[in-house]
PDB file of C-alpha atoms in Angstrom:
ATOM      1  CA  UNK K 218      -0.068   0.019  -0.063  1.00  0.00           C
ATOM      2  CA  UNK K 219       1.220   3.552  -0.732  1.00  0.00           C
ATOM      3  CA  UNK K 220       1.963   5.753   2.099  1.00  0.00           C
ATOM      4  CA  UNK K 221       0.401   9.297   2.269  1.00  0.00           C
ATOM      5  CA  UNK K 222       2.452  11.578   0.917  1.00  0.00           C
ATOM      6  CA  UNK K 223       4.605   9.661  -1.699  1.00  0.00           C
ATOM      7  CA  UNK K 224       6.473  11.790  -4.313  1.00  0.00           C
ATOM      8  CA  UNK K 225       5.849  14.690  -2.641  1.00  0.00           C
ATOM      9  CA  UNK K 226       9.358  16.655  -1.229  1.00  0.00           C
ATOM     10  CA  UNK K 227       8.487  19.356   1.298  1.00  0.00           C
ATOM     11  CA  UNK K 228      11.238  22.189   1.935  1.00  0.00           C
ATOM     12  CA  UNK K 229      10.724  23.598   5.446  1.00  0.00           C
ATOM     13  CA  UNK K 230      12.032  26.797   6.617  1.00  0.00           C
ATOM     14  CA  UNK K 231      14.028  26.218   9.805  1.00  0.00           C
ATOM     15  CA  UNK K 232      13.863  29.729  10.586  1.00  0.00           C
ATOM     16  CA  UNK K 233       9.883  30.016  10.497  1.00  0.00           C
ATOM     17  CA  UNK K 234       8.454  32.060  13.351  1.00  0.00           C
ATOM     18  CA  UNK K 235       6.046  29.138  14.358  1.00  0.00           C
ATOM     19  CA  UNK K 236       8.559  26.672  14.755  1.00  0.00           C
ATOM     20  CA  UNK K 237      10.066  24.952  11.620  1.00  0.00           C
ATOM     21  CA  UNK K 238      12.000  21.622  13.369  1.00  0.00           C
ATOM     22  CA  UNK K 239       8.209  21.329  15.287  1.00  0.00           C
ATOM     23  CA  UNK K 240       6.440  21.658  12.264  1.00  0.00           C
ATOM     24  CA  UNK K 241       8.950  19.289   9.637  1.00  0.00           C
ATOM     25  CA  UNK K 242       8.124  16.569  12.272  1.00  0.00           C
ATOM     26  CA  UNK K 243       4.564  17.017  12.599  1.00  0.00           C
ATOM     27  CA  UNK K 244       4.095  17.140   8.504  1.00  0.00           C
ATOM     28  CA  UNK K 245       6.835  14.246   8.257  1.00  0.00           C
ATOM     29  CA  UNK K 246       4.225  11.853  10.494  1.00  0.00           C
ATOM     30  CA  UNK K 247       1.026  13.244   8.583  1.00  0.00           C
ATOM     31  CA  UNK K 248       2.829  12.342   5.566  1.00  0.00           C
ATOM     32  CA  UNK K 249       4.784   9.233   6.134  1.00  0.00           C
ATOM     33  CA  UNK K 250       5.740   8.729   2.243  1.00  0.00           C
ATOM     34  CA  UNK K 251       6.963  12.265   1.573  1.00  0.00           C
ATOM     35  CA  UNK K 252      10.360  14.055   1.893  1.00  0.00           C
ATOM     36  CA  UNK K 253      10.997  16.696   4.377  1.00  0.00           C
ATOM     37  CA  UNK K 254      13.764  18.721   4.265  1.00  0.00           C
ATOM     38  CA  UNK K 255      14.904  21.192   7.042  1.00  0.00           C
ATOM     39  CA  UNK K 256      16.992  24.025   5.853  1.00  0.00           C
ATOM     40  CA  UNK K 257      18.662  27.046   6.399  1.00  0.00           C
ATOM     41  CA  UNK K 258      20.461  28.200   3.136  1.00  0.00           C
ATOM     42  CA  UNK K 259      20.340  28.190  -0.254  1.00  0.00           C
ATOM     43  CA  UNK K 260      23.202  26.113  -0.752  1.00  0.00           C
ATOM     44  CA  UNK K 261      21.475  23.872   1.165  1.00  0.00           C
ATOM     45  CA  UNK K 262      17.994  23.872  -0.762  1.00  0.00           C
ATOM     46  CA  UNK K 263      19.883  23.648  -3.916  1.00  0.00           C
ATOM     47  CA  UNK K 264      21.682  20.437  -2.849  1.00  0.00           C
ATOM     48  CA  UNK K 265      18.824  18.744  -1.710  1.00  0.00           C
ATOM     49  CA  UNK K 266      16.734  19.600  -5.204  1.00  0.00           C
ATOM     50  CA  UNK K 267      19.730  18.460  -7.306  1.00  0.00           C
ATOM     51  CA  UNK K 268      18.673  14.861  -5.252  1.00  0.00           C
ATOM     52  CA  UNK K 269      15.339  14.735  -6.264  1.00  0.00           C
ATOM     53  CA  UNK K 270      14.116  12.414  -9.010  1.00  0.00           C
ATOM     54  CA  UNK K 271      10.498  12.705 -10.487  1.00  0.00           C
ATOM     55  CA  UNK K 272       8.708  14.559  -7.842  1.00  0.00           C
ATOM     56  CA  UNK K 273       4.701  14.714  -7.981  1.00  0.00           C
ATOM     57  CA  UNK K 274       5.442  17.717  -6.340  1.00  0.00           C
ATOM     58  CA  UNK K 275       8.310  19.938  -4.686  1.00  0.00           C
ATOM     59  CA  UNK K 276       6.345  22.276  -1.768  1.00  0.00           C
ATOM     60  CA  UNK K 277       7.800  25.120   0.599  1.00  0.00           C
ATOM     61  CA  UNK K 278       6.383  25.446   4.075  1.00  0.00           C
ATOM     62  CA  UNK K 279       7.051  28.714   5.474  1.00  0.00           C
ATOM     63  CA  UNK K 280       6.147  32.170   4.389  1.00  0.00           C
ATOM     64  CA  UNK K 281       6.213  34.017   0.879  1.00  0.00           C
ATOM     65  CA  UNK K 282       9.948  34.239   1.597  1.00  0.00           C
ATOM     66  CA  UNK K 283       9.865  30.446   1.675  1.00  0.00           C
ATOM     67  CA  UNK K 284       7.912  30.015  -1.803  1.00  0.00           C
ATOM     68  CA  UNK K 285      10.606  32.617  -3.410  1.00  0.00           C
ATOM     69  CA  UNK K 286      13.277  30.810  -2.196  1.00  0.00           C
ATOM     70  CA  UNK K 287      12.099  27.714  -3.932  1.00  0.00           C
ATOM     71  CA  UNK K 288      11.165  28.952  -7.078  1.00  0.00           C
ATOM     72  CA  UNK K 289      14.762  30.580  -7.220  1.00  0.00           C
ATOM     73  CA  UNK K 290      16.814  27.692  -6.131  1.00  0.00           C
ATOM     74  CA  UNK K 291      14.648  25.517  -8.809  1.00  0.00           C
ATOM     75  CA  UNK K 292      15.792  28.329 -11.576  1.00  0.00           C
ATOM     76  CA  UNK K 293      19.069  27.845 -10.662  1.00  0.00           C
ATOM     77  CA  UNK K 294      19.269  23.928 -10.706  1.00  0.00           C
ATOM     78  CA  UNK K 295      17.149  22.951 -13.743  1.00  0.00           C
ATOM     79  CA  UNK K 296      18.709  24.225 -16.742  1.00  0.00           C
ATOM     80  CA  UNK K 297      16.892  27.127 -19.154  1.00  0.00           C
ATOM     81  CA  UNK K 298      14.302  25.510 -21.274  1.00  0.00           C
ATOM     82  CA  UNK K 299      13.272  22.793 -19.188  1.00  0.00           C
ATOM     83  CA  UNK K 300      10.043  22.633 -17.212  1.00  0.00           C
ATOM     84  CA  UNK K 301       9.911  23.130 -13.654  1.00  0.00           C
ATOM     85  CA  UNK K 302       8.290  20.428 -11.500  1.00  0.00           C
ATOM     86  CA  UNK K 303       4.642  20.873  -9.864  1.00  0.00           C
ATOM     87  CA  UNK K 304       5.029  23.550  -6.854  1.00  0.00           C
ATOM     88  CA  UNK K 305       3.271  24.762  -4.293  1.00  0.00           C
ATOM     89  CA  UNK K 306       3.481  26.604  -0.975  1.00  0.00           C
ATOM     90  CA  UNK K 307       2.376  25.154   2.500  1.00  0.00           C
ATOM     91  CA  UNK K 308       0.966  28.565   4.458  1.00  0.00           C
ATOM     92  CA  UNK K 309       3.565  28.754   7.918  1.00  0.00           C
ATOM     93  CA  UNK K 310       4.544  32.316   7.342  1.00  0.00           C
ATOM     94  CA  UNK K 311       3.304  35.681   8.381  1.00  0.00           C
ATOM     95  CA  UNK K 312       1.463  36.800   5.146  1.00  0.00           C
ATOM     96  CA  UNK K 313       1.340  33.845   3.199  1.00  0.00           C
ATOM     97  CA  UNK K 314       0.242  35.776  -0.119  1.00  0.00           C
ATOM     98  CA  UNK K 315       0.872  33.070  -2.618  1.00  0.00           C
ATOM     99  CA  UNK K 316      -0.598  30.212  -0.662  1.00  0.00           C
ATOM    100  CA  UNK K 317      -3.691  31.954  -0.057  1.00  0.00           C
ATOM    101  CA  UNK K 318      -4.040  32.931  -3.765  1.00  0.00           C
ATOM    102  CA  UNK K 319      -3.776  29.429  -4.844  1.00  0.00           C
ATOM    103  CA  UNK K 320      -6.559  28.352  -2.286  1.00  0.00           C
ATOM    104  CA  UNK K 321      -4.763  27.556   0.966  1.00  0.00           C
ATOM    105  CA  UNK K 322      -6.289  27.953   4.386  1.00  0.00           C
ATOM    106  CA  UNK K 323      -4.267  26.469   6.956  1.00  0.00           C
ATOM    107  CA  UNK K 324      -1.166  24.032   7.132  1.00  0.00           C
ATOM    108  CA  UNK K 325      -3.520  21.266   8.467  1.00  0.00           C
ATOM    109  CA  UNK K 326      -5.911  21.495   5.785  1.00  0.00           C
ATOM    110  CA  UNK K 327      -3.373  21.137   3.032  1.00  0.00           C
ATOM    111  CA  UNK K 328      -1.480  18.671   4.749  1.00  0.00           C
ATOM    112  CA  UNK K 329      -4.250  16.368   5.118  1.00  0.00           C
ATOM    113  CA  UNK K 330      -5.280  17.098   1.277  1.00  0.00           C
ATOM    114  CA  UNK K 331      -2.030  15.714   0.424  1.00  0.00           C
ATOM    115  CA  UNK K 332      -2.416  12.533   2.501  1.00  0.00           C
ATOM    116  CA  UNK K 333      -6.064  11.993   0.817  1.00  0.00           C
ATOM    117  CA  UNK K 334      -4.271  12.455  -2.613  1.00  0.00           C
ATOM    118  CA  UNK K 335      -2.735  10.098  -5.159  1.00  0.00           C
ATOM    119  CA  UNK K 336      -1.598  10.296  -8.379  1.00  0.00           C
ATOM    120  CA  UNK K 337      -0.738  13.928 -10.311  1.00  0.00           C
ATOM    121  CA  UNK K 338      -1.792  16.814  -7.654  1.00  0.00           C
ATOM    122  CA  UNK K 339      -4.043  19.354  -9.619  1.00  0.00           C
ATOM    123  CA  UNK K 340      -2.774  22.120 -10.753  1.00  0.00           C
ATOM    124  CA  UNK K 341      -3.105  25.777 -12.216  1.00  0.00           C
ATOM    125  CA  UNK K 342      -0.599  27.762 -14.676  1.00  0.00           C
ATOM    126  CA  UNK K 343       1.060  30.556 -12.502  1.00  0.00           C
ATOM    127  CA  UNK K 344       3.219  33.296 -14.159  1.00  0.00           C
ATOM    128  CA  UNK K 345       6.297  34.864 -12.229  1.00  0.00           C
ATOM    129  CA  UNK K 346       7.802  38.430 -12.517  1.00  0.00           C
ATOM    130  CA  UNK K 347      11.638  39.239 -12.033  1.00  0.00           C
ATOM    131  CA  UNK K 348      13.141  42.145 -10.101  1.00  0.00           C
ATOM    132  CA  UNK K 349      16.687  42.560  -9.362  1.00  0.00           C
ATOM    133  CA  UNK K 350      17.599  39.053 -10.879  1.00  0.00           C
ATOM    134  CA  UNK K 351      14.939  37.499  -8.531  1.00  0.00           C
ATOM    135  CA  UNK K 352      12.015  35.212  -9.373  1.00  0.00           C
ATOM    136  CA  UNK K 353       8.747  36.503  -7.383  1.00  0.00           C
ATOM    137  CA  UNK K 354       4.891  37.243  -7.678  1.00  0.00           C
ATOM    138  CA  UNK K 355       4.996  40.297  -6.198  1.00  0.00           C
ATOM    139  CA  UNK K 356       7.298  43.427  -5.796  1.00  0.00           C
ATOM    140  CA  UNK K 357       6.956  47.434  -4.979  1.00  0.00           C
ATOM    141  CA  UNK K 358       8.304  50.603  -4.012  1.00  0.00           C
ATOM    142  CA  UNK K 359       7.027  53.293  -1.931  1.00  0.00           C
ATOM    143  CA  UNK K 360       4.167  52.505   0.619  1.00  0.00           C
ATOM    144  CA  UNK K 361       3.924  48.884   0.296  1.00  0.00           C
ATOM    145  CA  UNK K 362       7.485  48.310   1.187  1.00  0.00           C
ATOM    146  CA  UNK K 363       7.437  50.766   4.017  1.00  0.00           C
ATOM    147  CA  UNK K 364       4.625  48.993   5.259  1.00  0.00           C
ATOM    148  CA  UNK K 365       6.157  45.519   4.785  1.00  0.00           C
ATOM    149  CA  UNK K 366       9.241  46.553   6.516  1.00  0.00           C
ATOM    150  CA  UNK K 367       7.420  48.357   9.447  1.00  0.00           C
ATOM    151  CA  UNK K 368       5.118  45.474  10.116  1.00  0.00           C
ATOM    152  CA  UNK K 369       8.424  43.229  10.503  1.00  0.00           C
ATOM    153  CA  UNK K 370       9.711  45.553  12.826  1.00  0.00           C
ATOM    154  CA  UNK K 371       6.717  45.939  14.805  1.00  0.00           C
ATOM    155  CA  UNK K 372       6.615  41.627  15.171  1.00  0.00           C
ATOM    156  CA  UNK K 373      10.188  41.579  15.699  1.00  0.00           C
ATOM    157  CA  UNK K 374       9.877  44.003  18.822  1.00  0.00           C
ATOM    158  CA  UNK K 375       6.817  42.552  20.357  1.00  0.00           C
ATOM    159  CA  UNK K 376       7.652  38.235  19.068  1.00  0.00           C
ATOM    160  CA  UNK K 377       5.224  36.694  21.606  1.00  0.00           C
ATOM    161  CA  UNK K 378       2.200  39.375  20.735  1.00  0.00           C
ATOM    162  CA  UNK K 379      -0.542  37.734  18.784  1.00  0.00           C
ATOM    163  CA  UNK K 380      -1.983  41.220  18.086  1.00  0.00           C
ATOM    164  CA  UNK K 381       1.306  42.390  16.232  1.00  0.00           C
ATOM    165  CA  UNK K 382       1.290  39.625  13.913  1.00  0.00           C
ATOM    166  CA  UNK K 383      -2.623  39.674  12.752  1.00  0.00           C
ATOM    167  CA  UNK K 384      -4.340  41.903  10.996  1.00  0.00           C
ATOM    168  CA  UNK K 385      -4.609  44.361  13.442  1.00  0.00           C
ATOM    169  CA  UNK K 386      -1.090  44.824  13.840  1.00  0.00           C
ATOM    170  CA  UNK K 387      -0.589  45.435   9.874  1.00  0.00           C
ATOM    171  CA  UNK K 388      -3.418  48.058  10.299  1.00  0.00           C
ATOM    172  CA  UNK K 389      -1.779  49.671  13.211  1.00  0.00           C
ATOM    173  CA  UNK K 390       2.094  49.321  11.619  1.00  0.00           C
ATOM    174  CA  UNK K 391       0.089  51.502   8.734  1.00  0.00           C
ATOM    175  CA  UNK K 392      -1.121  54.110  11.102  1.00  0.00           C
ATOM    176  CA  UNK K 393       1.496  54.545  13.916  1.00  0.00           C
ATOM    177  CA  UNK K 394       4.782  53.844  11.950  1.00  0.00           C
ATOM    178  CA  UNK K 395       4.015  54.293   7.952  1.00  0.00           C
ATOM    179  CA  UNK K 396       1.415  57.202   7.907  1.00  0.00           C
ATOM    180  CA  UNK K 397       3.599  59.720  10.086  1.00  0.00           C
ATOM    181  CA  UNK K 398       6.973  58.608   7.895  1.00  0.00           C
ATOM    182  CA  UNK K 399       4.945  59.450   4.827  1.00  0.00           C
ATOM    183  CA  UNK K 400       3.565  62.819   6.228  1.00  0.00           C
ATOM    184  CA  UNK K 401       7.368  63.956   7.040  1.00  0.00           C
ATOM    185  CA  UNK K 402       8.863  62.594   3.705  1.00  0.00           C
ATOM    186  CA  UNK K 403       6.065  63.619   1.320  1.00  0.00           C
ATOM    187  CA  UNK K 404       4.926  61.718  -1.742  1.00  0.00           C
ATOM    188  CA  UNK K 405       8.076  61.071  -4.859  1.00  0.00           C
ATOM    189  CA  UNK K 406       7.308  61.416  -8.259  1.00  0.00           C
ATOM    190  CA  UNK K 407       7.834  58.573 -10.462  1.00  0.00           C
ATOM    191  CA  UNK K 408       8.287  57.950 -14.375  1.00  0.00           C
ATOM    192  CA  UNK K 409       6.917  54.239 -15.543  1.00  0.00           C
ATOM    193  CA  UNK K 410       8.275  53.701 -18.892  1.00  0.00           C
ATOM    194  CA  UNK K 411       7.406  50.620 -21.319  1.00  0.00           C
ATOM    195  CA  UNK K 412      10.640  48.358 -21.949  1.00  0.00           C
ATOM    196  CA  UNK K 413       8.572  45.711 -23.800  1.00  0.00           C
ATOM    197  CA  UNK K 414       5.863  45.577 -26.399  1.00  0.00           C
ATOM    198  CA  UNK K 415       2.109  45.508 -26.025  1.00  0.00           C
ATOM    199  CA  UNK K 416       0.476  47.017 -23.059  1.00  0.00           C
ATOM    200  CA  UNK K 417      -3.121  46.798 -21.977  1.00  0.00           C
ATOM    201  CA  UNK K 418      -5.394  48.612 -19.119  1.00  0.00           C
ATOM    202  CA  UNK K 419      -8.641  47.830 -17.667  1.00  0.00           C
ATOM    203  CA  UNK K 420     -11.401  50.012 -17.900  1.00  0.00           C
ATOM    204  CA  UNK K 421     -13.867  51.096 -15.367  1.00  0.00           C
ATOM    205  CA  UNK K 422     -16.059  47.964 -16.017  1.00  0.00           C
ATOM    206  CA  UNK K 423     -13.148  45.562 -15.505  1.00  0.00           C
ATOM    207  CA  UNK K 424     -12.697  45.240 -19.296  1.00  0.00           C
ATOM    208  CA  UNK K 425      -8.749  44.713 -20.678  1.00  0.00           C
ATOM    209  CA  UNK K 426      -8.019  46.905 -23.539  1.00  0.00           C
ATOM    210  CA  UNK K 427      -4.946  46.431 -25.467  1.00  0.00           C
ATOM    211  CA  UNK K 428      -3.520  50.438 -25.383  1.00  0.00           C
ATOM    212  CA  UNK K 429      -3.121  52.104 -29.282  1.00  0.00           C
ATOM    213  CA  UNK K 430       0.575  53.639 -30.012  1.00  0.00           C
ATOM    214  CA  UNK K 431       2.376  52.125 -26.906  1.00  0.00           C
ATOM    215  CA  UNK K 432       5.898  51.104 -27.732  1.00  0.00           C
ATOM    216  CA  UNK K 433       9.368  50.258 -26.117  1.00  0.00           C
ATOM    217  CA  UNK K 434      10.170  53.585 -24.485  1.00  0.00           C
ATOM    218  CA  UNK K 435       6.601  54.922 -24.283  1.00  0.00           C
ATOM    219  CA  UNK K 436       6.127  56.502 -20.762  1.00  0.00           C
ATOM    220  CA  UNK K 437       3.144  55.234 -19.413  1.00  0.00           C
ATOM    221  CA  UNK K 438       3.100  57.544 -16.426  1.00  0.00           C
ATOM    222  CA  UNK K 439       4.659  60.684 -15.073  1.00  0.00           C
ATOM    223  CA  UNK K 440       3.522  61.799 -11.528  1.00  0.00           C
ATOM    224  CA  UNK K 441       3.363  61.511  -8.096  1.00  0.00           C
ATOM    225  CA  UNK K 442       3.281  58.104  -6.581  1.00  0.00           C
ATOM    226  CA  UNK K 443       2.676  56.853  -3.155  1.00  0.00           C
ATOM    227  CA  UNK K 444       2.990  53.173  -3.758  1.00  0.00           C
ATOM    228  CA  UNK K 445       4.239  51.557  -7.260  1.00  0.00           C
ATOM    229  CA  UNK K 446       4.944  47.986  -7.994  1.00  0.00           C
ATOM    230  CA  UNK K 447       3.974  44.794  -9.963  1.00  0.00           C
ATOM    231  CA  UNK K 448       2.776  41.596  -9.476  1.00  0.00           C
ATOM    232  CA  UNK K 449       0.958  38.204 -10.885  1.00  0.00           C
ATOM    233  CA  UNK K 450      -0.212  37.126  -7.290  1.00  0.00           C
ATOM    234  CA  UNK K 451      -3.704  39.300  -6.331  1.00  0.00           C
ATOM    235  CA  UNK K 452      -2.915  39.060  -2.587  1.00  0.00           C
ATOM    236  CA  UNK K 453      -0.231  40.626  -0.085  1.00  0.00           C
ATOM    237  CA  UNK K 454      -1.473  38.188   2.631  1.00  0.00           C
ATOM    238  CA  UNK K 455      -4.329  38.200   4.996  1.00  0.00           C
ATOM    239  CA  UNK K 456      -6.617  38.199   2.221  1.00  0.00           C
ATOM    240  CA  UNK K 457      -5.535  41.738   1.347  1.00  0.00           C
ATOM    241  CA  UNK K 458      -6.156  42.149  -2.748  1.00  0.00           C
ATOM    242  CA  UNK K 459      -3.673  44.725  -3.503  1.00  0.00           C
ATOM    243  CA  UNK K 460      -3.366  43.359  -7.082  1.00  0.00           C
ATOM    244  CA  UNK K 461      -6.671  41.958  -7.916  1.00  0.00           C
ATOM    245  CA  UNK K 462      -6.309  41.700 -11.519  1.00  0.00           C
ATOM    246  CA  UNK K 463      -3.062  40.215 -11.542  1.00  0.00           C
ATOM    247  CA  UNK K 464      -3.981  36.769 -12.803  1.00  0.00           C
ATOM    248  CA  UNK K 465      -6.012  37.934 -15.768  1.00  0.00           C
ATOM    249  CA  UNK K 466      -3.797  37.992 -18.262  1.00  0.00           C
ATOM    250  CA  UNK K 467      -1.203  35.265 -18.279  1.00  0.00           C
ATOM    251  CA  UNK K 468       2.162  36.184 -19.524  1.00  0.00           C
ATOM    252  CA  UNK K 469       1.836  39.695 -18.527  1.00  0.00           C
ATOM    253  CA  UNK K 470       2.639  41.572 -15.143  1.00  0.00           C
ATOM    254  CA  UNK K 471       0.217  43.678 -13.533  1.00  0.00           C
ATOM    255  CA  UNK K 472       1.678  47.157 -13.210  1.00  0.00           C
ATOM    256  CA  UNK K 473      -0.112  49.441 -10.418  1.00  0.00           C
ATOM    257  CA  UNK K 474       0.486  53.128  -9.283  1.00  0.00           C
ATOM    258  CA  UNK K 475      -1.245  54.702  -6.330  1.00  0.00           C
ATOM    259  CA  UNK K 476      -0.942  58.486  -6.020  1.00  0.00           C
ATOM    260  CA  UNK K 477      -3.309  59.314  -2.831  1.00  0.00           C
ATOM    261  CA  UNK K 478      -2.252  61.495  -0.038  1.00  0.00           C
ATOM    262  CA  UNK K 479      -2.152  59.600   3.392  1.00  0.00           C
ATOM    263  CA  UNK K 480      -5.235  60.620   4.774  1.00  0.00           C
ATOM    264  CA  UNK K 481      -6.948  59.662   1.782  1.00  0.00           C
ATOM    265  CA  UNK K 482      -5.258  56.209   1.591  1.00  0.00           C
ATOM    266  CA  UNK K 483      -6.772  55.555   5.232  1.00  0.00           C
ATOM    267  CA  UNK K 484      -9.940  55.742   4.373  1.00  0.00           C
ATOM    268  CA  UNK K 485      -9.232  53.658   1.439  1.00  0.00           C
ATOM    269  CA  UNK K 486      -7.909  51.295   3.179  1.00  0.00           C
ATOM    270  CA  UNK K 487     -11.032  48.927   3.386  1.00  0.00           C
ATOM    271  CA  UNK K 488     -11.517  49.355  -0.367  1.00  0.00           C
ATOM    272  CA  UNK K 489      -7.852  48.224  -1.279  1.00  0.00           C
ATOM    273  CA  UNK K 490      -8.312  45.464   1.301  1.00  0.00           C
ATOM    274  CA  UNK K 491     -11.151  43.965  -0.932  1.00  0.00           C
ATOM    275  CA  UNK K 492      -9.494  44.571  -4.150  1.00  0.00           C
ATOM    276  CA  UNK K 493     -12.140  47.136  -5.252  1.00  0.00           C
ATOM    277  CA  UNK K 494     -11.974  48.910  -8.747  1.00  0.00           C
ATOM    278  CA  UNK K 495     -12.390  51.241  -9.702  1.00  0.00           C
ATOM    279  CA  UNK K 496     -10.660  53.373  -7.106  1.00  0.00           C
ATOM    280  CA  UNK K 497      -9.671  56.995  -7.158  1.00  0.00           C
ATOM    281  CA  UNK K 498      -6.038  57.469  -7.481  1.00  0.00           C
ATOM    282  CA  UNK K 499      -5.653  53.745  -8.637  1.00  0.00           C
ATOM    283  CA  UNK K 500      -4.043  53.094 -12.404  1.00  0.00           C
ATOM    284  CA  UNK K 501      -3.318  49.832 -13.631  1.00  0.00           C
ATOM    285  CA  UNK K 502      -1.510  48.285 -16.818  1.00  0.00           C
ATOM    286  CA  UNK K 503      -0.321  44.808 -17.937  1.00  0.00           C
ATOM    287  CA  UNK K 504       3.038  44.723 -19.590  1.00  0.00           C
ATOM    288  CA  UNK K 505       5.746  42.596 -20.200  1.00  0.00           C
ATOM    289  CA  UNK K 506       8.437  44.808 -18.918  1.00  0.00           C
ATOM    290  CA  UNK K 507       8.615  48.207 -17.648  1.00  0.00           C
ATOM    291  CA  UNK K 508      10.974  50.900 -15.652  1.00  0.00           C
ATOM    292  CA  UNK K 509      10.300  52.643 -12.605  1.00  0.00           C
ATOM    293  CA  UNK K 510      12.554  55.759 -12.179  1.00  0.00           C
ATOM    294  CA  UNK K 511      11.991  57.714  -8.887  1.00  0.00           C
ATOM    295  CA  UNK K 512      12.472  61.397  -7.813  1.00  0.00           C
ATOM    296  CA  UNK K 513      14.471  59.688  -4.737  1.00  0.00           C
ATOM    297  CA  UNK K 514      15.375  56.288  -3.609  1.00  0.00           C
ATOM    298  CA  UNK K 515      12.634  54.334  -2.423  1.00  0.00           C
ATOM    299  CA  UNK K 516      12.389  51.234  -0.156  1.00  0.00           C
ATOM    300  CA  UNK K 517      11.996  48.147  -2.227  1.00  0.00           C
ATOM    301  CA  UNK K 518      10.310  44.699  -1.131  1.00  0.00           C
ATOM    302  CA  UNK K 519      10.506  41.958  -3.432  1.00  0.00           C
ATOM    303  CA  UNK K 520       8.261  39.057  -2.645  1.00  0.00           C
ATOM    304  CA  UNK K 521       7.589  40.422   1.066  1.00  0.00           C
ATOM    305  CA  UNK K 522      11.421  40.837   1.816  1.00  0.00           C
ATOM    306  CA  UNK K 523      12.769  44.319   2.139  1.00  0.00           C
ATOM    307  CA  UNK K 524      16.209  44.668  -0.085  1.00  0.00           C
ATOM    308  CA  UNK K 525      17.176  48.224   0.631  1.00  0.00           C
ATOM    309  CA  UNK K 526      16.166  51.134  -1.349  1.00  0.00           C
ATOM    310  CA  UNK K 527      16.199  51.956  -5.266  1.00  0.00           C
ATOM    311  CA  UNK K 528      16.287  55.050  -7.441  1.00  0.00           C
ATOM    312  CA  UNK K 529      15.216  52.843 -10.519  1.00  0.00           C
ATOM    313  CA  UNK K 530      13.503  49.284 -10.500  1.00  0.00           C
ATOM    314  CA  UNK K 531      12.609  47.193 -13.391  1.00  0.00           C
ATOM    315  CA  UNK K 532       9.827  44.525 -13.451  1.00  0.00           C
ATOM    316  CA  UNK K 533       9.322  41.982 -16.399  1.00  0.00           C
ATOM    317  CA  UNK K 534       7.670  38.930 -16.967  1.00  0.00           C
ATOM    318  CA  UNK K 535       9.848  35.417 -16.276  1.00  0.00           C
ATOM    319  CA  UNK K 536      10.220  33.272 -19.027  1.00  0.00           C
ATOM    320  CA  UNK K 537       9.446  30.477 -16.968  1.00  0.00           C
ATOM    321  CA  UNK K 538       5.802  29.514 -15.966  1.00  0.00           C
ATOM    322  CA  UNK K 539       4.917  27.144 -13.058  1.00  0.00           C
ATOM    323  CA  UNK K 540       2.587  24.442 -12.364  1.00  0.00           C
ATOM    324  CA  UNK K 541       1.410  25.481  -9.045  1.00  0.00           C
ATOM    325  CA  UNK K 542      -0.651  23.276  -6.919  1.00  0.00           C
ATOM    326  CA  UNK K 543      -4.258  24.241  -6.772  1.00  0.00           C
ATOM    327  CA  UNK K 544      -5.263  24.048  -3.388  1.00  0.00           C
ATOM    328  CA  UNK K 545      -9.417  24.471  -4.302  1.00  0.00           C
ATOM    329  CA  UNK K 546      -9.218  21.350  -6.673  1.00  0.00           C
ATOM    330  CA  UNK K 547      -8.245  19.166  -3.657  1.00  0.00           C
TER     331      UNK K 547
END
């Protein structure tokens, strides 16, 4: 009889806040046929991946950072032009944006679904974007990066506080940390330049429309920006749908600029969270590659991880799509 989890390989972040080693043991007990690996470094991940043959699926157990680490390790290990194996994310981190976008709701439910499933795992095609040589599913400059950085500082300052790690803690970080900084520093100017070919936009009714006369070098936006970034994933974690249209056009990245002032943005939080459209001050494009040039260096986050400040950032669609585990089908 086939053991539960046969052919499944699970990468567990040893540094996960919820206890990587303990979680790895629990997963291994629930899925005795799976290979569960606890890793701390990219070298360990790469070496482990090179030892895998014909997997049913390779999953990360951690937050968005763990999923990004797995995707980039696969990109390094598997030669260009060869398809990546089925990948997926088990929610173990703080935000779990990609896992939630794929239908995962809890670690326990996902593990039990894997235990029940034999044969190929159900998947959906998922696009990735590249920024700074990193493959990811969202990245951005401005408020989104500052909020994520402030939220993580808040969690680090109160590691035992459930409130600090909750959605309410996220909102507190916005109100008490990010908003005051923005009021003091003001909003930057940004130029968004198309570096690809076709560009689409979206009408107030939600219809995709190809923009006429747009070519490489066309300036798509020249103005004030509170937040500016790109994504292929609609969520930022906690059900916050910052890029609600990110999955609408496979092979394109959803580029967004939000230009409202702090007080307007605070009132807009419920609408931003739900991904309402149209929203005053929000502009969307669907492109294959863009460059954003800011009037001053801004904090940049890639896949939810702060990577310093940048004056210029480029985003482009990754040539590699992935077959991602669709938890809704399980």
